[in-house]
Amino acid sequence: MDYTLHQLIIFSEIANSKSITRTAEKLHLTQPAVSIQLKNFQDQFSIPLTEIVGRQLYVTDFGNEIAEAAKKILDEVEAINYKTHAFKGKLSGRIRISVASTGKYVMPYFLSEFMNLHGGVDLIMDVTNKTKVIRSLEKNEVDFALISVLPKKLKVNSVELMRNELFLVGGKQLSHDQLAEKEQLLTKFPLLYREEGSATRNAMANFIHKNGFQVRKKIELTSNEAVKQAVIAGLGLSIMPLIGIKNELKAKDLQIIPIDSLPISTMWQVTWLKSKKLTPVAQAFLDHLELEKQKITQNHFSWIESYNF
């Protein structure tokens, strides 16, 4: 047999995603290139690795065994790379971070300098909603989680990074007279919510309930970007994290509606299980955060202060 590491990587991802298209997207390859490599890999085995039923790709039982073996080989190759860096006196390893969806506007700034300093460190960052972030943390699938509200049922440690503030926002279509009504706007216009499990949705729902607002209509969207575009289009109002709407406020596509009891203020925190045995890389990252977080916040997020009404 004469298969290559490249073919093992491709087949491992195909077995994981069950899709040529998603494999091509993740590995930054064309679909024909992935298909060719799959065929070349398959030609080295007399037993089918995959099959097509309808238009769906399935991995055979034999294919799953080969995928499992491929993963072990790739893990060993990765370990060799890390050991090589360590032998040279360089920090090496991997950091896995699960990030609440709005945290994608925050976490890269706290990672960039650390990653640039340590070329032997690999990063896997999963961006999802709070429920899935907490689940990943609970199952010990990640080193760290970035969240704005700590889980009540888990014993965790955390490092506070910066404030997370949520404001009521509307599109530029709102007139001066409409804005003057403030609280009445919440009963006159539809409210755009994130999906179940989102920390932003929970904060918004708690605010509406606490203040006894009678919502005329609810619209649910499954990402912060979708909510933002819907508000810009005039579909309704929403309570949104300030961190995710900087450019839209600057362009005046969105506007903040000052209202009592807002903003809702929480803290972005890097969190990990108290029982977690941190790797040298994970500990080095925490040390970096403690030393640099104030400078990073000042350099990249000082603009937030201008929205304190």
C-alpha angles and dihedrals in degrees: 000000000000107000121150134224087248090059091047090053092049095046092046090055093045089053089050099045100028087217137100090201096053091044090053091049095048095046094040093239134128118260092242090053091053092047092050093050091048090052092047090050093046091051089067092063129064091207120070116256096191139014135197118228111182101325096322123105116223129187114227123229089257089048091054090053091051090047090053091050090047091054091053091051092048091047089053091049089050091050090052090053092050092047090051091054091045091051088055089053094254125135108250139174139075137292120205116197129178113204131196105240098255088048089076086083090056114031100062091062091055091048105042101078093042092050092046091052094049112047092176093063120094123203131211113185120181116196114202142124125299096259092057092043091056091045091054090049093048093050091049090239093136138040095224142008127207110215138149098216120046117232113252098211099049128076104230144161120219145186116214114227110174144324122285111208127187123203135184107253137185138179127269089259091081111106127223090252092052092048090052090064092061105164091036089060090071091061097041102048131052115259119229115219133190119236125280111284095036116127089215090055092049092050091048094047092049091050093050092047095045092052095042096234116170105224114214096203138353125216119188123207128177104226140036090240091054091050091048094052091046092053091048089052091054097250092134146295130293143182105241139176110261091221092069100050105050097117094043092052091048091050089046092235087125131033132198116238109212110224136163116268092025142144100054104216128204134150130255106230135184103223136189137172115273088226092053117119101218119219118229088257093051091048091048089053092052090049089051092051093051091051100041109027096096092049092047092049092049094046098046109020108034088107088076090074091067090067096058101116 
